[in-house]
Amino acid sequence: MKNVTVYMGPMCAFCDAAKRLLTKKNIPYKEINVALDESKLEEMLKKSNGKRTIPQIFIEDYHVGGYVELRALENKGELDNLIK
């Protein structure tokens, strides 16, 4: 299974929804709180080409985007193949 990283912040409903979806599918993920570490915010901005919204979700080096994009992959049946 590929590594999944979720850049997130506090009190973020879309972050919580993304984590719930991944947990429901038994997909392990690394959670990085960009509010606690400015270097992680800079890392997220660099990896996401300057996107400041959270969450920003990555499967290995593939930039999924946010929760809406993650949910769309799941709805189209493509998420499982990306994770393998």
XYZ file of C-alpha atoms in Angstrom:
84
model
C 0.000 0.000 0.000
C 1.298 3.450 -0.910
C 1.991 6.148 1.663
C -0.782 8.704 2.128
C -0.100 12.118 3.668
C -2.775 14.551 4.806
C -1.686 18.129 5.475
C -4.349 19.511 7.790
C -5.163 22.064 10.450
C -7.355 22.450 13.524
C -11.118 22.908 13.351
C -11.230 21.920 9.678
C -14.385 20.050 8.658
C -12.950 19.000 5.286
C -9.825 17.668 7.030
C -12.002 15.638 9.383
C -14.082 14.329 6.469
C -10.958 13.253 4.573
C -9.582 11.456 7.626
C -12.947 9.731 8.207
C -13.037 8.508 4.599
C -9.490 7.144 4.784
C -10.145 5.510 8.163
C -13.421 3.966 6.942
C -11.515 2.402 4.047
C -8.741 1.183 6.384
C -6.182 3.304 4.554
C -3.348 4.325 6.875
C -2.197 7.919 6.550
C 0.300 10.347 8.008
C -1.295 13.456 9.453
C 0.700 16.710 9.358
C -0.737 19.711 11.196
C 0.524 22.768 9.311
C -0.715 25.094 12.071
C 1.847 23.692 14.501
C 4.940 23.858 12.291
C 5.619 26.613 9.768
C 8.186 24.444 7.978
C 5.425 21.890 7.292
C 3.226 24.657 5.871
C 6.077 25.638 3.539
C 6.520 21.969 2.613
C 2.810 21.693 1.772
C 2.870 24.875 -0.315
C 5.875 23.636 -2.283
C 4.422 20.168 -2.915
C 0.972 21.525 -3.861
C 2.222 24.324 -6.139
C 1.143 27.035 -3.715
C -2.278 25.733 -2.709
C -3.099 27.160 0.726
C -6.376 25.374 1.437
C -6.491 22.379 3.718
C -6.517 19.514 3.584
C -3.937 18.829 0.911
C -3.717 15.093 0.316
C -0.899 13.154 -1.321
C -0.575 9.513 -2.304
C 3.199 9.117 -2.472
C 4.143 12.055 -4.757
C 0.728 12.228 -6.468
C -1.168 15.348 -5.398
C -4.807 14.354 -4.954
C -5.936 17.826 -3.858
C -8.437 18.316 -1.056
C -11.366 16.381 0.345
C -13.616 17.059 -2.660
C -11.056 15.498 -5.004
C -10.489 12.558 -2.644
C -14.248 11.912 -2.462
C -14.511 12.165 -6.268
C -11.814 9.499 -6.664
C -13.727 7.255 -4.257
C -17.044 7.876 -6.032
C -15.486 6.974 -9.403
C -13.938 3.816 -7.943
C -10.386 5.049 -8.601
C -9.098 5.537 -5.053
C -8.380 1.864 -4.365
C -6.219 1.556 -7.494
C -4.227 4.670 -6.587
C -3.514 3.309 -3.111
C -2.286 -0.124 -4.234
